[in-house]
Coordinates of C-alpha atoms in Angstrom, one line a residue:
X208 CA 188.7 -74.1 60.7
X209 CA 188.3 -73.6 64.9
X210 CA 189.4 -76.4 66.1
X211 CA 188.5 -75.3 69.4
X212 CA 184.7 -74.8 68.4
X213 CA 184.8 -78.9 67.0
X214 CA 186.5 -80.1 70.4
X215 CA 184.3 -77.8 72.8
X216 CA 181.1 -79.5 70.9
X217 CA 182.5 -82.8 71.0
X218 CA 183.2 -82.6 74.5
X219 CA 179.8 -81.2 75.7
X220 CA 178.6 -84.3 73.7
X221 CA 180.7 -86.4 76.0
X222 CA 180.1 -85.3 78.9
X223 CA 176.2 -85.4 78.4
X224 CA 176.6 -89.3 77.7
X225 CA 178.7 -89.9 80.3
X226 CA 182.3 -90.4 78.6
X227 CA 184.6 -87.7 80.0
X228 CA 184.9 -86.2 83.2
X229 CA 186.8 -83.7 81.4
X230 CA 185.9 -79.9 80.3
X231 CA 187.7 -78.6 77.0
X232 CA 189.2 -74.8 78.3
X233 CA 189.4 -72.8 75.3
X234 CA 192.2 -70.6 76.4
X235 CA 194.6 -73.3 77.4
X236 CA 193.6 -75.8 74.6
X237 CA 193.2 -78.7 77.1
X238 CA 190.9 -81.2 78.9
X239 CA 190.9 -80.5 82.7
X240 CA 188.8 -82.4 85.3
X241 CA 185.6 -80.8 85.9
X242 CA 183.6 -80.8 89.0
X243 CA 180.3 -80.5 87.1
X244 CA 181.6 -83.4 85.0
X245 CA 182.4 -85.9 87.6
X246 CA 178.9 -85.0 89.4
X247 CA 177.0 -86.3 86.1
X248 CA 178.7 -89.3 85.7
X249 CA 178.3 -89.7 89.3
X250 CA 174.5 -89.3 88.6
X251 CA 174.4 -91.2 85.4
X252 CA 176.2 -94.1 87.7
X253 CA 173.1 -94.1 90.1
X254 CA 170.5 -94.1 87.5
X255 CA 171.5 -97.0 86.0
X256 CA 172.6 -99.2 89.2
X257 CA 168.8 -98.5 89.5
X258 CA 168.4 -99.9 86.4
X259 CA 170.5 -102.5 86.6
X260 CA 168.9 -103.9 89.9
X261 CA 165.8 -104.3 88.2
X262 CA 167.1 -107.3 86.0
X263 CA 166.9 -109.0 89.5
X264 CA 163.6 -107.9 90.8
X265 CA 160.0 -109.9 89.3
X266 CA 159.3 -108.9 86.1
X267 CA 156.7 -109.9 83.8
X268 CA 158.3 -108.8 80.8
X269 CA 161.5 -110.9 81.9
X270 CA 159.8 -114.0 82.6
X271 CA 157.5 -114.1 79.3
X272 CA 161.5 -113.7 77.4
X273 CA 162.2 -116.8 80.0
X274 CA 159.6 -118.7 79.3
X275 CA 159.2 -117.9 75.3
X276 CA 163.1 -117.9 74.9
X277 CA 165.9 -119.0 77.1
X278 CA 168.9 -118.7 74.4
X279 CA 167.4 -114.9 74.3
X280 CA 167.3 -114.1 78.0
X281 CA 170.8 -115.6 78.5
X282 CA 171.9 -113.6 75.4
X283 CA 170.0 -110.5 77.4
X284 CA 171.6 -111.4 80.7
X285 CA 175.0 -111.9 79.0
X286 CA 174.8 -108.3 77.7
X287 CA 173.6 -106.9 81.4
X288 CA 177.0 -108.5 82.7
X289 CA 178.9 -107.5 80.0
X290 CA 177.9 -103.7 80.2
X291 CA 178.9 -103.4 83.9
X292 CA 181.7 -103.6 83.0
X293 CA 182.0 -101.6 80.2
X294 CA 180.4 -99.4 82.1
X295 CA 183.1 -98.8 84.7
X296 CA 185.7 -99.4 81.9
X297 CA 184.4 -96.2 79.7
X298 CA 185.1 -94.1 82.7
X299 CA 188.6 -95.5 82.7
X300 CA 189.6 -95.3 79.1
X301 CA 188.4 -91.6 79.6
X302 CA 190.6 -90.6 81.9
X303 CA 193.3 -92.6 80.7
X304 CA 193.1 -91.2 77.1
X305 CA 192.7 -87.3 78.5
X306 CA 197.2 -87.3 78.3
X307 CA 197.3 -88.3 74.6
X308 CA 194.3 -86.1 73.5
X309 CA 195.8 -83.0 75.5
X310 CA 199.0 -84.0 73.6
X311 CA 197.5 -84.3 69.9
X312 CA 195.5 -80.7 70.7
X313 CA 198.8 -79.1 70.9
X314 CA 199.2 -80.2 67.1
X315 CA 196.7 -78.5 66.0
X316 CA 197.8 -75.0 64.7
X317 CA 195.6 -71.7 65.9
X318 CA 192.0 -71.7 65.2
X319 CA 190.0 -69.8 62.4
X320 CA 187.4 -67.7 62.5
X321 CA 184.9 -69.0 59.6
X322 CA 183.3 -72.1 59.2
X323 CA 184.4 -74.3 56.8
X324 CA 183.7 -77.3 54.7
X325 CA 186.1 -79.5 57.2
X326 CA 184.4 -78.3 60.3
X327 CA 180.8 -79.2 58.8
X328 CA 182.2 -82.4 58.4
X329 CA 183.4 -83.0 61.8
X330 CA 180.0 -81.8 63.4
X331 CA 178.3 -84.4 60.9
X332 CA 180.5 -87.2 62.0
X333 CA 179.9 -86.4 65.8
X334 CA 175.7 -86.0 65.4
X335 CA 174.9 -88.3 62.5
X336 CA 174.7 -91.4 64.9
X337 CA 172.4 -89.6 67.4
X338 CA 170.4 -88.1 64.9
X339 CA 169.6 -91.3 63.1
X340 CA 168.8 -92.5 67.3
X341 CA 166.7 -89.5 67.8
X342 CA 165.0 -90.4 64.3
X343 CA 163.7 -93.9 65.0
X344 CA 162.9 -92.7 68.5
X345 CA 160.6 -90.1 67.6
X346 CA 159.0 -93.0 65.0
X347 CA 158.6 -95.4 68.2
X348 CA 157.0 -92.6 70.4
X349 CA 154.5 -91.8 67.8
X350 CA 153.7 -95.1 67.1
X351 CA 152.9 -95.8 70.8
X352 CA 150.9 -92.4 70.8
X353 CA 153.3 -90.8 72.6
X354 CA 152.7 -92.6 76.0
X355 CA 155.4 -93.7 78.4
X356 CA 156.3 -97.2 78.8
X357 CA 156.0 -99.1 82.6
X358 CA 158.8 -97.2 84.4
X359 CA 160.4 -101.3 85.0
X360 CA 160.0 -101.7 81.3
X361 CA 162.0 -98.7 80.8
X362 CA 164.6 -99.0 83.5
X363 CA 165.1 -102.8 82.3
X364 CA 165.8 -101.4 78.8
X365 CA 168.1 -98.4 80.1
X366 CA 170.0 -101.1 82.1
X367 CA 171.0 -102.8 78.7
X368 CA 171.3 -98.8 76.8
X369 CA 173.7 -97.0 79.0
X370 CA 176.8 -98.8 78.7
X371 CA 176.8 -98.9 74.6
X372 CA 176.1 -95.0 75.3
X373 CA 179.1 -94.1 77.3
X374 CA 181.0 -96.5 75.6
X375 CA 180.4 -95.4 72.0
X376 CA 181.8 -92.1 73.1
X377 CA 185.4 -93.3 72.0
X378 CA 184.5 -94.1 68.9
X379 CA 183.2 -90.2 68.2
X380 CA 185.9 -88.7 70.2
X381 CA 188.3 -90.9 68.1
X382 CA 186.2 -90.0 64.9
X383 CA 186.7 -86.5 65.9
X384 CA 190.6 -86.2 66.8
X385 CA 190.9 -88.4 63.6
X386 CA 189.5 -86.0 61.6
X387 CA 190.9 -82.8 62.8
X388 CA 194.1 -85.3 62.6
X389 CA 193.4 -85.8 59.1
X390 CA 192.9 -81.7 58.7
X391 CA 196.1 -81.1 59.6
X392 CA 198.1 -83.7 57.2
X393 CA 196.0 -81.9 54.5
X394 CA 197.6 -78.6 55.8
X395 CA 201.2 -79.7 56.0
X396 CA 201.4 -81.3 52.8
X397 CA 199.8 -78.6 51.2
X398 CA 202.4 -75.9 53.0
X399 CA 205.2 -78.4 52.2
X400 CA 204.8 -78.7 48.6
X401 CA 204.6 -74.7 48.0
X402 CA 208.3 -74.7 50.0
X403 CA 209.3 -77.6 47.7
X404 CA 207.8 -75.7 44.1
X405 CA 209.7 -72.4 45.5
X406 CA 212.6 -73.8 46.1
X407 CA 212.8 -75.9 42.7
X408 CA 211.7 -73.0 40.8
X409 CA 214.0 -70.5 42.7
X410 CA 216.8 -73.3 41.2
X411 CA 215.4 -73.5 38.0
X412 CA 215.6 -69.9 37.9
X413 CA 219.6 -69.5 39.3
X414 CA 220.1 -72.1 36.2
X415 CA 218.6 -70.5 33.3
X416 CA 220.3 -67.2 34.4
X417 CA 224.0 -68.6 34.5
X418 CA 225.4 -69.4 30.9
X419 CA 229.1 -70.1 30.8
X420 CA 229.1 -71.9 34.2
X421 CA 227.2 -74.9 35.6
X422 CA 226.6 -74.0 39.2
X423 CA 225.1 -76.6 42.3
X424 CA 221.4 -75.6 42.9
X425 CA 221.9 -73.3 46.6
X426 CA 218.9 -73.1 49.5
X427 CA 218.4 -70.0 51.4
X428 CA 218.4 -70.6 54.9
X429 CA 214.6 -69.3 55.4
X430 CA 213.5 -72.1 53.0
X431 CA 215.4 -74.6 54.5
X432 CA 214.5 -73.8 57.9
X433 CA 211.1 -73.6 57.1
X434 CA 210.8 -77.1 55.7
X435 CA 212.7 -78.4 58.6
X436 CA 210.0 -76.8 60.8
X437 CA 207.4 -78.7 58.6
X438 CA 208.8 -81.6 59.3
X439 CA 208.8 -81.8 62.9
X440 CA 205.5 -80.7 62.7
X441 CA 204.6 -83.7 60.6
X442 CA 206.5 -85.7 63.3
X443 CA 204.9 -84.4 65.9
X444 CA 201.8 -85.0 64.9
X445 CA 202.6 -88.7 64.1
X446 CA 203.8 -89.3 67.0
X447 CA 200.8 -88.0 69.2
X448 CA 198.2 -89.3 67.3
X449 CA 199.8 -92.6 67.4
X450 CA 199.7 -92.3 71.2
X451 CA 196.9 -91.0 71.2
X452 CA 196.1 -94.5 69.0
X453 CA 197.2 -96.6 71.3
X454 CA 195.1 -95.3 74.2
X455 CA 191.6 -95.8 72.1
X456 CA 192.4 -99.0 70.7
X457 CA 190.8 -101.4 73.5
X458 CA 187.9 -99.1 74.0
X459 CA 187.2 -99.6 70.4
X460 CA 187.8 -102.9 70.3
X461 CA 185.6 -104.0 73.5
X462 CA 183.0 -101.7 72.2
X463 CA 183.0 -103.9 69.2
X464 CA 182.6 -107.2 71.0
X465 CA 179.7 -105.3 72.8
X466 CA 177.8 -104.6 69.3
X467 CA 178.7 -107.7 68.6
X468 CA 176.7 -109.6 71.4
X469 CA 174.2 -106.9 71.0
X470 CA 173.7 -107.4 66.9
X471 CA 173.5 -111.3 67.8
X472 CA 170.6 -110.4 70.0
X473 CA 168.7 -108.1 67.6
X474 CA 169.0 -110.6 64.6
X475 CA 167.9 -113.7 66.6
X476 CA 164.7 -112.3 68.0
X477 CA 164.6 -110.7 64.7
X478 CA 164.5 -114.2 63.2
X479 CA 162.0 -115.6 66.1
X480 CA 159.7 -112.7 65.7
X481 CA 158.5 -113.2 61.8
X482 CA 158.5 -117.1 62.7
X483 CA 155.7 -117.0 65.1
X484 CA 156.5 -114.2 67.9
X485 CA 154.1 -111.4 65.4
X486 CA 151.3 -113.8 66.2
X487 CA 151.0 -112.8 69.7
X488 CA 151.2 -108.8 69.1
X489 CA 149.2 -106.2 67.0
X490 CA 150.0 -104.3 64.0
X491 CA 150.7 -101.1 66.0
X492 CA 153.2 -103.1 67.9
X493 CA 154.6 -104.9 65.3
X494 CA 155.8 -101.9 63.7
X495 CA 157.2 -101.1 67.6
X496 CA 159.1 -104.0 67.1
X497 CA 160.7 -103.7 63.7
X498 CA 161.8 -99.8 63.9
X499 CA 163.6 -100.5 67.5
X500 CA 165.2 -103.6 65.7
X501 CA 166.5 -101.6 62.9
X502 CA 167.4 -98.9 65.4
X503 CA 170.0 -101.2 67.1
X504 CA 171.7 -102.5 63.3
X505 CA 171.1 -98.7 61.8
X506 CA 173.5 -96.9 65.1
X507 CA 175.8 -99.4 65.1
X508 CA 176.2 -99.2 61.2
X509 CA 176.4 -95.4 61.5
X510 CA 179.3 -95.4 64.1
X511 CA 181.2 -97.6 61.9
X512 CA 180.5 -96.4 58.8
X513 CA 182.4 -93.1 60.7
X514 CA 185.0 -94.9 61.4
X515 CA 186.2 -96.3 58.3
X516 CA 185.1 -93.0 56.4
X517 CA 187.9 -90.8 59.2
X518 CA 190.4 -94.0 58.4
X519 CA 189.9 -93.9 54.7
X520 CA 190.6 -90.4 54.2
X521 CA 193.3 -90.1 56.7
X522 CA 194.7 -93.1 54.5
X523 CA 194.3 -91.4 51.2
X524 CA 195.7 -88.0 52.7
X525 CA 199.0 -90.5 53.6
X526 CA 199.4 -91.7 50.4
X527 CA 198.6 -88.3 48.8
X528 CA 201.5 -87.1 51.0
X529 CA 203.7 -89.9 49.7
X530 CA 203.2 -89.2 46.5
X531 CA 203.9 -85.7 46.5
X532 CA 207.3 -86.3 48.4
X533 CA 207.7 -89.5 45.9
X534 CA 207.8 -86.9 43.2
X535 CA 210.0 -84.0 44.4
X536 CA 212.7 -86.7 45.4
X537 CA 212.5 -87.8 41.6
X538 CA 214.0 -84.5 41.3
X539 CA 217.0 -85.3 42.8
X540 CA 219.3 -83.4 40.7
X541 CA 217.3 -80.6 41.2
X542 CA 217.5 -80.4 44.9
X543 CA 220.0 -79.3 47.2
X544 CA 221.5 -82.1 49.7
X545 CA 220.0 -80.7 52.4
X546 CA 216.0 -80.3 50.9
X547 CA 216.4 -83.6 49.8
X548 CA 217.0 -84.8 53.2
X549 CA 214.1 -83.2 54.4
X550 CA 211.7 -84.8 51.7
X551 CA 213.2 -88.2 52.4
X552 CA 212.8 -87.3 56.3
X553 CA 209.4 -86.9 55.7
X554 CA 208.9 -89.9 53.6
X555 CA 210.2 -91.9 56.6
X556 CA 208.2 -90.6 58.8
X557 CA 204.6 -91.3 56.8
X558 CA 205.9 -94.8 56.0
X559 CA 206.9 -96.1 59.2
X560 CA 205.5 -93.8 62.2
X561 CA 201.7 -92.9 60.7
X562 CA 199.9 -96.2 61.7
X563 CA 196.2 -96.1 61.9
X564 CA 195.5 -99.7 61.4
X565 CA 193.9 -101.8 64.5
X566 CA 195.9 -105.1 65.3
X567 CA 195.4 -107.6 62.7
X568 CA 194.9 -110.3 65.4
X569 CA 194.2 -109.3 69.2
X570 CA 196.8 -110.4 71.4
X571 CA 194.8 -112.6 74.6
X572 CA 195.5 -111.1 78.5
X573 CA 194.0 -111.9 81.4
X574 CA 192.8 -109.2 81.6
X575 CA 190.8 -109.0 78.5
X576 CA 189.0 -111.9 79.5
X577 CA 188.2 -110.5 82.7
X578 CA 186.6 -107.5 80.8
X579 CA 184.8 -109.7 78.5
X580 CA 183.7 -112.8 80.2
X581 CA 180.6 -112.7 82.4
X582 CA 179.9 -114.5 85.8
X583 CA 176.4 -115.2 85.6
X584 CA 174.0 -118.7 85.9
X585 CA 174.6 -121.9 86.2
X586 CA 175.9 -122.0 82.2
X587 CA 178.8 -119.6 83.3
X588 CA 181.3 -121.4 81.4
X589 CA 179.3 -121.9 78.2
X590 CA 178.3 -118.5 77.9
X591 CA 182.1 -117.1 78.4
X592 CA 183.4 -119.6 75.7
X593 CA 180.3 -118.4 73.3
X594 CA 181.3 -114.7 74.0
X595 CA 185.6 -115.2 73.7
X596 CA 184.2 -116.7 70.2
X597 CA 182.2 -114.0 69.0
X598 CA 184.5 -111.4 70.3
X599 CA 187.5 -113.1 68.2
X600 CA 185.5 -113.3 65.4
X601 CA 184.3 -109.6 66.0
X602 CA 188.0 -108.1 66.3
X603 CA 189.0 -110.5 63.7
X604 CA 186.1 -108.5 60.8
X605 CA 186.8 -105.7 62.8
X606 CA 190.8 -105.4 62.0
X607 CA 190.4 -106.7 59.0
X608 CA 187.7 -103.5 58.0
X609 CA 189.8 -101.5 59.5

């Protein structure tokens, strides 16, 4: 597997949607500051404070979702305030997570040549969300004959786009660095239990060869050393990715209460639509309407559906792991003091270091609720308690998912 290849593809991905400011160098193995990084998010900031000003210029399209819906354009302007923030937060989490992914890519051992059936995966889990975009898109721009909207209608809508883009770029780069994560725990318990089977059958061997005298099971030093290697390898990687953990988590998680807010949108004027909103609109645009409503519930379902499929096999590959080292220290008569020590070493470190599970219950900071509450209208207050509520109740399915 090239692990390089993965992280260089991931990163170009990044950058494109604004994420990282960062380019992968293939020679060191590390995420450096680019220039021509920082100049496109510097771009992709103009463009949409462009489209974020036009939320407070006279639109006709803003005033008929006024006038036909006021819980809807307060849900709308909720979700303009909401991914300012997030906005300027994604660049933040990017450059504050750069140290722990630099120190997970040093985990990784050197890169192959051939592609694999691990590698395939990973460049699924980066594209699958933007191809099933890039799907209903191309069904939206035939339907509407493959004309360009009002550039206001647009820029409004871009407003409202852009943040959940840049934003969702911690949940690929984590789906990524999970996986590769994952790769590598694959690797080290497969290496580990050849050392383990050699050694027990080099004992095995010692015993069956010695009859008049019952001699203690012996280790060459090249087997123990190697096994002691594996197992600072194993910490190692524990202990990055768990820092590495650490730095994603509130990106995730604010990321969730944005889906949240945006999925409560989509399935209200969902509702509102088939009640009486299809009367006003033709067949053509009908259709409009119901593929980019599906669009918003089928990309947020894809990213997630990522997630828990990189957290469920890096789970199962724990508790593969366990199970393996379970049953070599069942062996214990078989084992010399020292291999033992190793195996349990290794147990320790896979039951009490490996943690991959998001806070069961998100502990409240100020400055959480700085992130998350908005400051528009006169219904200020009412619209911040509504949004703490569904962003508990988000993290809250969310952790418990997860």
């Amino acid at each position: 597997m090239n692990y390089s290849r993965v992280l260089r593809a991931t990163n170009i991905l990044l950058i494109l949607t604004g994420y990282q400011l960062h380019w992968f160098d293939r020679k060191t193995r590390r995420f450096e500051v680019s220039l021509i990084a920082v100049v496109n998010v510097f771009v992709l900031g103009c463009l949409y404070a462009a489209c974020f000003a036009q939320h407070f210029r006279p639109s006709s399209i803003l005033k008929v979702l006024h006038d036909v819906s006021p819980f809807l354009y307060g849900l709308t302007r909720l979700q303009l305030m909401l991914g300012l923030k997030v906005f300027a937060y994604a660049i933040y989490s990017s450059v504050r997570a750069v140290v722990g992914v630099n120190s997970l890519v040093e985990s990784f051992p050197a890169d192959g040549r051939a592609l694999s059936k691990a590698e395939s995966v990973a460049y699924g889990l980066l594209g699958s969300t933007l191809s099933v975009l890039f799907g209903f898109s191309v069904f939206i721009a035939y339907k509407m004959d493959f004309k360009l909207p009002l550039l206001q209608e647009a820029m409004i809508g871009m407003a409202l786009f852009l943040p959940h883009l840049a934003l969702a770029g911690s949940v690929r780069l984590y789906c990524i660095l999970a996986w590769l994560s994952c790769v590598r725990l694959k690797q080290l318990k497969r290496e580990a239990e050849e050392e383990f089977s050699t050694n027990l059958k080099r004992d095995e061997a010692d015993t069956a060869s010695t009859s008049f005298s019952i001699s203690q099971p012996s280790v060459s030093p090249s087997n123990s050393d190697t096994l002691e290697l594996k197992r600072r390898q194993l910490e190692l990687l524990t202990n990055r990715f768990n820092f590495f953990f650490r730095d994603m988590q509130s990106s995730l998680i604010f990321l969730c209460i944005l889906n949240a807010n945006c999925l409560l949108c989509g399935a209200y004027s969902y509702v509102n639509y088939t009640n009486s909103w299809h009367l006003l609109f033709e067949e053509r645009k009908q259709r409009i309407f119901y593929a980019a409503n599906a669009s918003i519930y089928a990309c947020i379902g894809c990213d997630y559906i990522c997630l828990l499929l990189v957290q469920v096999m890096m789970e199962k590959e724990r508790l593969g792991f366990l199970q393996k080292l379970e049953l070599i220290l069942a062996q214990r008569s078989s084992l010399p003091a020292s291999i033992h020590s190793l195996a349990k070493g290794m147990k320790e470190i896979l039951l009490n270091t490996f943690q991959t599970k998001f806070f069961s219950l998100w502990p409240f900071k100020v400055t959480h609720f700085v992130v998350v509450s908005p400051h528009s209208g006169k219904n200020n207050l009412y619209y911040s308690f509504k949004l703490e509520f569904h962003s508990l109740f988000s993290c809250f399915c969310f952790s418990v998912l997860l």
